[in-house]
Coordinates of C-alpha atoms and ligand atoms in Angstrom, one line a residue:
X1 CA -36.8 -14.8 10.4
X2 CA -34.2 -17.1 11.6
X3 CA -30.9 -18.9 8.5
X4 CA -30.9 -22.5 9.4
X5 CA -27.2 -22.8 10.8
X6 CA -25.0 -24.7 10.2
X7 CA -22.7 -25.2 13.2
X8 CA -19.0 -26.7 11.0
X9 CA -16.4 -28.4 12.6
X10 CA -12.5 -27.0 12.9
X11 CA -9.1 -27.6 14.0
X12 CA -7.5 -24.9 15.1
X13 CA -4.7 -22.9 13.1
X14 CA -1.7 -21.0 14.0
X15 CA -0.3 -19.8 10.7
X16 CA -3.3 -17.4 11.0
X17 CA -1.3 -14.6 12.3
X18 CA -1.8 -10.9 10.7
X19 CA 1.7 -9.3 9.0
X20 CA 1.9 -5.7 7.5
X21 CA -2.0 -5.9 6.1
X22 CA -3.4 -9.4 6.3
X23 CA -3.2 -12.5 6.8
X24 CA -1.2 -13.9 3.3
X25 CA -0.8 -17.1 1.9
X26 CA -0.5 -18.6 -1.3
X27 CA -3.3 -19.2 -2.2
X28 CA -3.6 -23.9 -2.3
X29 CA -3.7 -22.4 1.9
X30 CA -6.6 -21.2 1.2
X31 CA -7.5 -23.9 -0.9
X32 CA -7.2 -26.3 2.5
X33 CA -10.8 -27.2 3.8
X34 CA -12.2 -24.2 6.6
X35 CA -8.4 -22.9 6.5
X36 CA -10.1 -19.4 5.9
X37 CA -14.1 -20.0 7.5
X38 CA -11.4 -20.8 10.6
X39 CA -9.9 -16.7 10.1
X40 CA -13.1 -15.4 8.6
X41 CA -14.3 -17.1 12.0
X42 CA -11.9 -15.4 14.7
X43 CA -12.9 -12.3 12.7
X44 CA -15.8 -12.3 13.3
X45 CA -15.7 -12.7 16.5
X46 CA -13.2 -9.8 17.0
X47 CA -15.3 -7.5 15.5
X48 CA -18.2 -8.9 17.2
X49 CA -20.9 -6.9 14.8
X50 CA -24.2 -6.2 16.5
X51 CA -27.0 -6.7 14.0
X52 CA -29.2 -3.5 11.8
X53 CA -25.2 -2.6 11.6
X54 CA -23.4 -3.6 7.8
X55 CA -20.3 -5.4 7.0
X56 CA -18.8 -3.8 3.6
X57 CA -17.0 -7.5 1.6
X58 CA -15.0 -6.8 -1.8
X59 CA -11.3 -8.1 -3.0
X60 CA -9.1 -7.1 -6.2
X61 CA -10.7 -9.9 -8.4
X62 CA -7.7 -12.5 -7.7
X63 CA -8.6 -16.5 -8.6
X64 CA -10.7 -17.1 -5.2
X65 CA -12.5 -13.9 -4.8
X66 CA -15.3 -15.0 -6.4
X67 CA -16.3 -18.0 -4.2
X68 CA -14.1 -16.7 -0.8
X69 CA -16.6 -13.9 -1.0
X70 CA -19.7 -16.8 -1.7
X71 CA -18.6 -18.3 1.8
X72 CA -17.7 -14.5 3.7
X73 CA -21.7 -13.8 3.1
X74 CA -23.7 -17.3 4.4
X75 CA -20.9 -17.2 7.6
X76 CA -21.9 -13.5 8.1
X77 CA -24.9 -14.5 7.3
X78 CA -24.5 -17.9 10.5
X79 CA -22.8 -15.3 12.9
X80 CA -25.3 -12.8 12.9
X81 CA -25.0 -10.8 10.9
X82 CA -28.3 -8.7 9.3
X83 CA -26.4 -6.4 6.6
X84 CA -23.8 -7.2 4.0
X85 CA -22.7 -5.0 1.2
X86 CA -20.9 -6.8 -2.0
X87 CA -19.0 -4.8 -4.8
X88 CA -20.5 -6.0 -8.0
X89 CA -18.5 -8.5 -8.8
X90 CA -17.5 -9.3 -5.6
X91 CA -15.1 -6.7 -6.9
X92 CA -13.9 -3.6 -4.7
X93 CA -9.9 -2.0 -4.4
X94 CA -8.5 -1.0 -1.4
X95 CA -8.8 2.9 -1.7
X96 CA -13.4 2.0 -2.9
X97 CA -13.2 -0.6 0.6
X98 CA -12.1 2.2 2.6
X99 CA -15.0 4.3 1.4
X100 CA -17.8 2.5 1.6
X101 CA -17.5 1.7 4.8
X102 CA -16.5 5.3 6.5
X103 CA -20.1 5.7 4.6
X104 CA -21.5 3.9 8.0
X105 CA -20.7 0.8 7.8
X106 CA -19.5 -0.9 10.9
X107 CA -15.6 -2.9 9.4
X108 CA -15.1 -4.6 6.4
X109 CA -13.8 -7.3 5.0
X110 CA -11.3 -6.9 1.7
X111 CA -9.9 -9.7 -0.5
X112 CA -6.9 -9.4 -2.0
X113 CA -2.8 -10.1 -1.6
X114 CA -2.6 -6.6 -3.1
X115 CA -0.1 -6.5 -5.7
X116 CA 1.7 -10.5 -4.9
X117 CA 0.8 -12.7 -7.9
X118 CA -2.2 -14.0 -8.2
X119 CA -3.8 -17.8 -9.5
X120 CA -3.5 -21.1 -9.1
X121 CA -0.5 -21.2 -7.8
X122 CA 0.0 -17.2 -6.6
X123 CA -1.2 -15.6 -2.9
X124 CA -4.4 -14.4 -1.9
X125 CA -5.0 -12.8 1.1
X126 CA -8.0 -11.3 3.4
X127 CA -7.9 -8.9 5.7
X128 CA -10.6 -7.0 8.4
X129 CA -10.6 -2.5 8.5
X130 CA -12.5 -1.1 11.1
X131 CA -15.4 1.5 10.9
X132 CA -13.3 3.9 10.6
X133 CA -12.1 2.3 7.5
X134 CA -8.7 1.5 7.9
X135 CA -6.7 -1.8 8.7
X136 CA -7.2 -2.9 12.1
X137 CA -5.0 -2.1 14.8
X138 CA -2.6 -4.3 15.2
X139 CA -4.8 -4.9 19.2
X140 CA -7.2 -6.1 17.2
X141 CA -4.9 -8.8 14.1
X142 CA -3.3 -9.9 17.2
X143 CA -6.8 -11.1 18.9
X144 CA -8.1 -12.0 15.8
X145 CA -5.4 -14.8 15.0
X146 CA -5.1 -15.8 19.3
X147 CA -9.5 -16.5 18.5
X148 CA -8.0 -18.5 15.8
X149 CA -5.7 -20.8 17.1
X150 CA -7.9 -21.8 19.3
X151 CA -10.8 -22.2 17.2
X152 CA -13.3 -25.1 17.4
X153 CA -16.4 -24.6 15.1
X154 CA -17.2 -22.6 13.2
X155 CA -21.3 -20.6 11.9
X156 CA -22.0 -21.2 8.3
X157 CA -26.4 -19.7 7.4
X158 CA -28.0 -21.9 5.1
X159 CA -28.6 -19.1 2.3
X160 CA -30.7 -19.3 -0.6
X161 CA -29.6 -18.6 -3.9
X162 CA -27.9 -14.8 -4.2
X163 CA -25.7 -12.8 -7.3
X164 CA -23.4 -10.8 -7.2
X165 CA -23.6 -9.7 -10.3
X166 CA -26.6 -7.9 -9.8
X167 CA -26.5 -4.3 -8.4
X168 CA -29.6 -3.5 -5.7
X169 CA -30.8 -4.8 -3.1
X170 CA -31.8 -8.3 -1.7
X171 CA -32.9 -9.3 1.0
X172 CA -34.0 -12.4 3.0
X173 CA -35.5 -11.4 5.8
X174 CA -32.6 -12.0 8.0
X175 CA -30.0 -10.9 5.8
X176 CA -29.6 -8.1 3.9
X177 CA -27.2 -8.2 0.5
X178 CA -26.4 -5.2 -1.0
X179 CA -24.7 -5.5 -4.0
X180 CA -23.0 -2.0 -4.6
X181 CA -21.4 -0.7 -8.1
X182 CA -18.4 -1.0 -6.9
X183 CA -16.8 3.2 -8.4
X184 CA -19.3 5.4 -8.4
X185 CA -18.5 6.0 -5.0
X186 CA -15.2 6.0 -5.1
X187 CA -15.4 8.7 -8.2
X188 CA -18.0 10.7 -7.4
X189 CA -15.3 11.6 -4.0
X190 CA -12.9 11.7 -6.4
X191 CA -15.1 14.7 -7.6
X192 CA -15.3 16.6 -5.0
X193 CA -11.4 16.4 -3.7
X194 CA -10.0 17.4 -7.5
X195 CA -10.6 20.3 -10.0
X196 CA -11.7 18.4 -12.8
X197 CA -12.4 20.7 -15.2
X198 CA -9.1 21.8 -14.8
X199 CA -7.8 18.7 -15.5
X200 CA -10.5 18.4 -17.9
X201 CA -8.5 20.8 -19.7
X202 CA -5.2 20.3 -19.5
X203 CA -6.3 16.8 -21.5
X204 CA -8.4 18.4 -23.8
X205 CA -5.2 20.5 -24.2
X206 CA -3.2 17.9 -26.0
X207 CA -1.9 16.4 -22.8
X208 CA -1.0 13.3 -22.9
X209 CA -1.8 10.4 -19.9
X210 CA -0.9 6.0 -20.3
X211 CA -2.7 4.8 -17.0
X212 CA -1.7 0.7 -16.9
X213 CA -3.9 -0.7 -14.1
X214 CA -1.8 -4.4 -14.7
X215 CA -4.8 -6.3 -15.4
X216 CA -5.8 -5.8 -11.8
X217 CA -8.8 -3.6 -9.9
X218 CA -7.9 0.4 -10.9
X219 CA -8.9 -0.9 -14.7
X220 CA -12.9 -0.5 -14.1
X221 CA -12.0 2.7 -11.7
X222 CA -9.0 4.3 -14.5
X223 CA -11.6 4.0 -16.6
X224 CA -14.6 5.5 -15.5
X225 CA -12.8 8.3 -14.4
X226 CA -9.8 9.0 -16.7
X227 CA -11.9 8.3 -20.0
X228 CA -15.3 8.6 -18.5
X229 CA -15.2 11.4 -16.5
X230 CA -11.9 12.7 -17.8
X231 CA -12.1 13.1 -21.2
X232 CA -8.6 11.1 -22.1
X233 CA -8.6 9.4 -24.9
X234 CA -10.1 5.9 -24.5
X235 CA -7.3 4.2 -24.4
X236 CA -5.8 5.4 -22.3
X237 CA -5.8 2.6 -20.2
X238 CA -4.1 0.2 -20.5
X239 CA -4.5 -4.3 -19.1
X240 CA -7.9 -2.4 -17.9
X241 CA -9.5 -6.1 -17.5
X242 CA -9.1 -7.6 -13.4
X243 CA -8.0 -11.4 -14.2
X244 CA -8.3 -13.9 -11.1
X245 CA -4.6 -14.6 -12.3
X246 CA -3.7 -10.1 -13.6
X247 CA -2.1 -11.5 -17.3
X248 CA 0.1 -14.1 -15.3
X249 CA 2.1 -10.9 -14.2
X250 CA 2.8 -9.5 -11.3
X251 CA 0.9 -6.8 -9.8
X252 CA 3.2 -4.3 -8.8
X253 CA 4.1 -0.8 -9.8
X254 CA 7.3 -0.3 -10.0
X255 CA 9.9 -0.2 -13.2
X256 CA 10.5 -3.6 -12.4
X257 CA 7.1 -5.0 -13.6
X258 CA 4.8 -2.4 -15.3
X259 CA 7.1 -3.3 -17.7
X260 CA 4.7 -2.0 -20.4
X261 CA 4.4 1.4 -19.2
X262 CA 8.0 1.9 -18.4
X263 CA 8.4 0.9 -21.9
X264 CA 6.1 4.0 -23.6
X265 CA 7.8 5.7 -21.2
X266 CA 10.2 5.3 -22.2
X267 CA 10.4 5.0 -25.5
X268 CA 10.2 7.0 -28.6
X269 CA 7.4 9.7 -28.7
X270 CA 6.5 8.6 -25.5
X271 CA 3.6 9.9 -23.5
X272 CA 3.0 13.1 -21.0
X273 CA 2.0 10.8 -18.1
X274 CA 1.7 8.0 -17.2
X275 CA 0.9 6.1 -14.5
X276 CA 0.5 2.7 -12.4
X277 CA -1.6 0.5 -10.2
X278 CA -1.6 -3.1 -7.6
X279 CA -3.4 -5.7 -7.4
X280 CA -5.8 -3.9 -4.9
X281 CA -5.1 -0.4 -6.7
X282 CA -4.2 1.4 -3.1
X283 CA 0.0 1.6 -4.5
X284 CA 0.5 3.9 -7.8
X285 CA 4.0 4.7 -9.6
X286 CA 4.4 8.3 -11.5
X287 CA 5.7 8.6 -14.2
X288 CA 6.6 11.7 -16.2
X289 CA 8.1 11.8 -19.8
X290 CA 11.7 9.1 -20.2
X291 CA 10.9 10.1 -16.2
X292 CA 10.5 8.1 -12.5
X293 CA 9.3 9.8 -9.8
X294 CA 10.1 8.1 -6.4
X295 CA 7.6 7.9 -4.0
X296 CA 9.2 9.7 -1.5
X297 CA 9.7 12.0 -3.9
X298 CA 6.1 12.1 -4.6
X299 CA 4.8 12.3 -1.3
X300 CA 7.1 15.2 -0.2
X301 CA 6.2 17.1 -3.6
X302 CA 2.3 16.3 -3.6
X303 CA 2.9 17.7 0.7
X304 CA 4.2 21.0 -1.3
X305 CA 1.6 21.7 -3.8
X306 CA -1.2 20.3 -1.6
X307 CA -3.2 23.8 -1.9
X308 CA -3.4 24.0 -5.6
X309 CA -5.6 21.0 -4.6
X310 CA -9.3 22.8 -3.9
X311 CA -8.9 19.3 -0.6
X312 CA -6.1 20.6 0.8
X313 CA -7.1 24.4 0.2
X314 CA -6.5 25.2 3.2
X315 CA -3.6 23.6 4.0
X316 CA -2.0 20.6 5.9
X317 CA -2.8 19.6 9.6
X318 CA 0.7 18.1 9.6
X319 CA 2.0 14.6 7.4
X320 CA 3.6 11.1 7.8
X321 CA 5.6 8.6 6.9
X322 CA 6.8 5.5 7.4
X323 CA 9.7 4.7 8.9
X324 CA 11.6 3.8 5.7
X325 CA 10.5 6.5 3.7
X326 CA 13.0 9.2 2.3
X327 CA 13.4 12.5 4.9
X328 CA 12.3 14.5 1.2
X329 CA 8.9 15.3 2.7
X330 CA 10.6 15.8 6.4
X331 CA 12.3 18.9 4.8
X332 CA 8.6 20.1 3.5
X333 CA 6.4 19.6 7.0
X334 CA 9.6 21.7 8.3
X335 CA 9.2 24.6 5.4
X336 CA 5.7 24.3 6.3
X337 CA 5.5 25.2 10.0
X338 CA 3.8 22.1 10.9
X339 CA 3.9 18.2 12.4
X340 CA 5.1 15.4 10.5
X341 CA 5.2 12.1 11.9
X342 CA 7.5 8.7 10.7
X343 CA 5.3 5.3 11.5
X344 CA 5.9 2.8 11.9
X345 CA 5.6 0.4 7.9
X346 CA 1.7 -0.1 7.7
X347 CA -1.3 2.1 7.0
X348 CA -2.8 0.5 10.0
X349 CA 0.2 3.0 11.6
X350 CA -1.5 6.0 9.6
X351 CA -5.5 5.6 11.1
X352 CA -5.2 7.1 14.3
X353 CA -2.8 10.2 13.6
X354 CA -5.9 10.3 10.0
X355 CA -8.3 10.4 12.9
X356 CA -7.4 12.2 15.9
X357 CA -7.0 15.4 12.8
X358 CA -3.0 15.3 12.7
X359 CA -2.4 15.0 9.8
X360 CA -3.6 15.6 6.4
X361 CA -1.1 13.3 4.3
X362 CA 1.2 10.3 4.5
X363 CA 2.9 7.6 2.7
X364 CA 5.4 5.2 2.1
X365 CA 7.9 4.7 -0.3
X366 CA 6.1 1.2 -1.9
X367 CA 4.1 3.3 -4.3
X368 CA 1.8 4.2 -1.0
X369 CA 0.4 8.3 -1.0
X370 CA -2.9 8.7 0.6
X371 CA -4.9 10.9 2.5
X372 CA -7.4 11.6 5.0
X373 CA -10.2 11.0 2.0
X374 CA -10.2 7.4 3.2
X375 CA -8.5 5.9 6.1
X376 CA -6.1 3.5 3.0
X377 CA -3.3 4.3 0.2
X378 CA -5.0 5.4 -2.7
X379 CA -3.4 5.4 -5.8
X380 CA -5.7 6.4 -8.6
X381 CA -5.5 9.6 -6.0
X382 CA -2.8 10.4 -6.7
X383 CA -2.8 10.1 -10.2
X384 CA -5.2 12.2 -9.6
X385 CA -3.2 15.3 -7.3
X386 CA -0.8 15.2 -10.1
X387 CA -2.8 15.5 -12.6
X388 CA -4.1 18.7 -11.0
X389 CA -0.6 19.6 -9.9
X390 CA 0.4 19.6 -13.6
X391 CA -3.1 21.0 -14.7
X392 CA -2.1 24.0 -11.7
X393 CA 1.6 24.8 -11.9
X394 CA 1.0 24.2 -16.4
X395 CA 5.6 22.7 -15.6
X396 CA 5.9 19.0 -16.7
X397 CA 6.3 16.2 -14.5
X398 CA 10.1 16.5 -14.8
X399 CA 10.1 20.1 -14.3
X400 CA 7.8 20.0 -10.7
X401 CA 10.9 17.5 -9.8
X402 CA 13.9 19.4 -10.5
X403 CA 12.1 22.7 -9.6
X404 CA 11.4 20.7 -6.2
X405 CA 15.0 19.2 -5.6
X406 CA 16.5 23.0 -6.0
X407 CA 13.8 24.2 -3.5
X408 CA 14.5 21.9 -1.0
X409 CA 17.5 19.5 -1.7
X410 CA 17.7 15.7 -2.7
X411 CA 17.4 13.1 -0.5
X412 CA 18.8 10.2 -3.3
X413 CA 17.2 6.9 -1.7
X414 CA 16.9 3.6 -2.6
X415 CA 16.3 -0.1 -1.9
X416 CA 18.0 -3.4 -2.2
X417 CA 15.2 -6.7 -1.7
X418 CA 15.9 -10.0 -0.4
X419 CA 13.6 -12.1 -1.4
X420 CA 12.6 -15.8 -0.5
X421 CA 16.1 -16.1 2.1
X422 CA 15.3 -19.3 4.4
X423 CA 14.4 -17.6 7.2
X424 CA 16.8 -18.5 9.0
X425 CA 19.4 -17.2 7.2
X426 CA 17.5 -13.6 6.8
X427 CA 16.9 -13.5 10.9
X428 CA 20.8 -13.9 10.9
X429 CA 21.6 -10.8 9.1
X430 CA 18.6 -9.1 11.1
X431 CA 20.9 -10.1 14.5
X432 CA 24.3 -10.2 13.2
X433 CA 23.7 -6.2 12.9
X434 CA 21.6 -6.3 16.1
X435 CA 24.2 -6.7 18.0
X436 CA 26.6 -4.1 16.1
X437 CA 24.2 -1.3 16.8
X438 CA 25.4 0.2 20.1
X439 CA 28.3 0.1 19.4
X440 CA 27.4 2.3 17.0
X441 CA 27.0 5.6 17.3
X442 CA 30.1 8.0 17.4
X443 CA 31.8 5.7 15.3
X444 CA 32.9 7.2 11.3
X445 CA 31.7 4.6 8.7
X446 CA 33.2 6.1 5.3
X447 CA 33.8 9.6 6.3
X448 CA 30.4 9.7 8.1
X449 CA 29.3 10.0 11.7
X450 CA 26.9 7.9 13.3
X451 CA 24.8 9.9 15.2
X452 CA 22.3 6.9 16.4
X453 CA 21.6 3.5 15.9
X454 CA 18.2 1.2 17.4
X455 CA 15.9 -0.8 16.8
X456 CA 12.6 1.5 16.0
X457 CA 10.3 1.3 18.4
X458 CA 6.7 4.0 18.2
X459 CA 5.2 5.0 20.7
X460 CA 1.5 6.2 19.0
X461 CA 1.3 10.0 19.4
X462 CA -2.4 8.9 19.5
X463 CA -3.6 5.8 22.1
X464 CA -0.1 5.5 23.7
X465 CA -0.2 1.5 21.9
X466 CA 3.9 0.4 21.9
X467 CA 4.9 -1.5 18.2
X468 CA 8.8 -2.7 19.1
X469 CA 11.5 -4.0 16.4
X470 CA 10.2 -3.1 13.5
X471 CA 13.1 -2.1 11.7
X472 CA 17.2 -1.6 12.4
X473 CA 18.7 1.7 12.1
X474 CA 22.0 3.7 11.8
X475 CA 21.4 7.7 11.1
X476 CA 24.5 9.5 10.1
X477 CA 25.3 13.0 11.5
X478 CA 24.5 14.8 8.2
X479 CA 21.1 12.5 7.4
X480 CA 22.5 9.5 6.0
X481 CA 20.3 6.0 6.5
X482 CA 20.4 2.5 6.4
X483 CA 17.7 0.3 7.2
X484 CA 17.2 -2.8 8.0
X485 CA 13.7 -4.9 7.9
X486 CA 12.0 -8.2 7.2
X487 CA 9.2 -7.7 4.9
X488 CA 5.3 -8.8 6.5
X489 CA 3.6 -9.5 3.4
X490 CA 5.5 -12.6 1.5
X491 CA 4.7 -16.2 2.0
X492 CA 7.8 -17.9 0.5
X493 CA 10.9 -18.1 2.9
X494 CA 11.2 -14.2 4.6
X495 CA 12.7 -11.1 3.0
X496 CA 14.9 -9.1 4.0
X497 CA 14.8 -4.9 2.3
X498 CA 17.8 -2.4 2.7
X499 CA 16.7 0.9 2.2
X500 CA 20.0 3.6 1.3
X501 CA 19.7 6.9 1.6
X502 CA 21.9 10.4 1.7
X503 CA 20.6 13.5 1.3
X504 CA 22.0 16.5 -0.4
X505 CA 21.4 20.0 -0.4
X506 CA 23.1 21.8 -2.9
X507 CA 21.3 22.3 -6.4
X508 CA 24.3 21.2 -8.8
X509 CA 24.4 17.8 -7.0
X510 CA 20.5 17.6 -6.7
X511 CA 20.7 16.7 -9.8
X512 CA 24.1 13.5 -9.7
X513 CA 22.5 9.5 -11.0
X514 CA 21.6 8.1 -7.5
X515 CA 24.4 5.2 -7.6
X516 CA 27.3 6.3 -7.9
X517 CA 25.7 8.5 -5.8
X518 CA 24.7 6.0 -3.0
X519 CA 27.7 3.6 -4.2
X520 CA 29.2 4.4 -0.6
X521 CA 26.1 4.0 1.9
X522 CA 25.1 0.5 0.0
X523 CA 28.7 -0.4 0.3
X524 CA 28.8 0.4 3.8
X525 CA 25.4 -1.4 4.6
X526 CA 25.8 -5.0 2.4
X527 CA 29.9 -4.5 4.9
X528 CA 28.4 -4.0 8.1
X529 CA 25.5 -6.2 7.7
X530 CA 27.2 -9.4 6.5
X531 CA 24.5 -9.6 4.1
X532 CA 25.6 -11.7 1.0
X533 CA 27.9 -13.6 3.3
X534 CA 24.6 -15.1 5.6
X535 CA 21.7 -15.4 2.4
X536 CA 25.0 -16.4 0.0
X537 CA 22.7 -13.5 -2.5
X538 CA 25.8 -11.6 -4.6
X539 CA 22.8 -9.1 -5.1
X540 CA 19.3 -8.5 -4.8
X541 CA 17.0 -9.4 -6.0
X542 CA 15.3 -6.2 -6.9
X543 CA 16.6 -3.1 -6.8
X544 CA 13.3 0.5 -5.6
Ligands
VG1_1 C1 4.8 -3.8 2.1 C2 5.6 -2.5 1.5 C3 4.6 -1.7 3.1 C4 2.9 -1.7 2.9 C5 3.1 -3.1 2.1 C6 2.0 -2.5 2.2 O1 5.4 -4.5 3.4 O2 6.6 -2.5 2.5 O3 5.2 -0.2 2.6 O4 2.1 -0.9 3.4 O5 3.8 -4.0 1.6 O6 1.6 -2.9 1.1 P1 6.3 -5.0 3.4 O7 5.6 -6.1 5.6 O8 6.7 -6.6 2.8 O9 8.1 -4.4 3.8 V1 0.2 -3.5 0.1 O10 -0.7 -2.1 -1.6 O11 -1.0 -4.0 0.4 O12 -1.2 -3.6 -0.1
CO2 CO1 -2.0 -3.2 -2.5

């Protein structure tokens, strides 16, 4: 049996080049006639999924999610794909999608603009993950962009009405549409990794936690795992219903945007533990009672305590962090005698290292942490990891982090974001900084010797592929670092990210305030870049 297929003429789009994590644009851009279809056709052409192989499709539930999934299902059938697996209601968190793909699919399409706001006047996004469950590498996305810029037609099948809300198989002969519970397989995976008994006992013993799903995808996952399987009281999960516009919020788990959670964890009668996740469920923020854990520290603490968790009891093969992430985990890796890889920003760069078994844990400063259990960063996984460590050590989050600093030293770290800068001004900042790089090594700036300064280039140790121009770095002999790079996830102008880090090794000074400890380094970075005069911005939009 074959479906009736319509071949629709389209004009190519030159702006369909995926960034750090898929193609992200304003929702209104995706609503242009043929825009979504053009990109999906390009993806399917490059993915070349054979009949009999499965394609996983799901998204974070934002505005346009359901319509886009309908279109993708029809286009999949129009392109000869015979098996599509969709999360019920079109919902799948990014890590859950990664897990489903790894169960034997050829790949998956994930609809999300992650931490970007959603809604009719927000952002939408789409990305492709390959059979390993991870974001497609640059070699793939470059081909997709070329294809999208050259397409003249796309193929859609006329399907009978189908139901995305009914779990089960709808068989059209030429297409098997399989709607699955979005939570079940993921929750089962988590039970195989962590000591649920110990976490359950911790909670039963009065340990109080709060999880803020920010009206995004993790609500149903957190309710099932934290409340139903681990026995946390009903109401532990707040903002737990996924909404198409995330309740008007900005689903980015940080101190600025997760305000409900922050207010509670820093207020009177604060719970012992707080966590939040982002739009598509791959980011995490961890809070203790009146205590914030930086994502870079979180990765280091998890690495140092990994053997307390059943899945990692045998130790770690290695770890990796993105270049702008603080070097806190490097110190742990050195102590453990395992390799530590430094990759460009974006989860796709961890894929080969994970597949090759060279790393077990990895993370980014942007609230992303993960392991070899899937090929995406994983918000709830990080929360469960922390709960497992807290249960095993019998200490509070704050005690665990302070003990870590005392043992390994502390990497003071902050990030300044300048959002929506005119692209020309942003390029000028980078050009100005780049022009000085060659002359910096050997100079003494602010009392520190510059050891090296470069535009970060990464050679993948597994396949040898090279990714150049991944951010400007000024590295000092004492471990201090200043990094400038342009964001690849924004949809309005250009976002400049400036990262500042310095290391303090002695026990007493590890308790200094972040602001004053980093003040000199920040001042130096701002002066060298001349960012204020090029962008006419006296202060950053967001400080993380
Ligand atoms: C940002 C972060 C990066 C992260 C990416 C996707 O990219 O810095 O670390 O991997 O977002 O995160 P950029 O290019 O804007 O700095 V999310 O949760 O899409 O999936
Ligand atoms: Co995300």
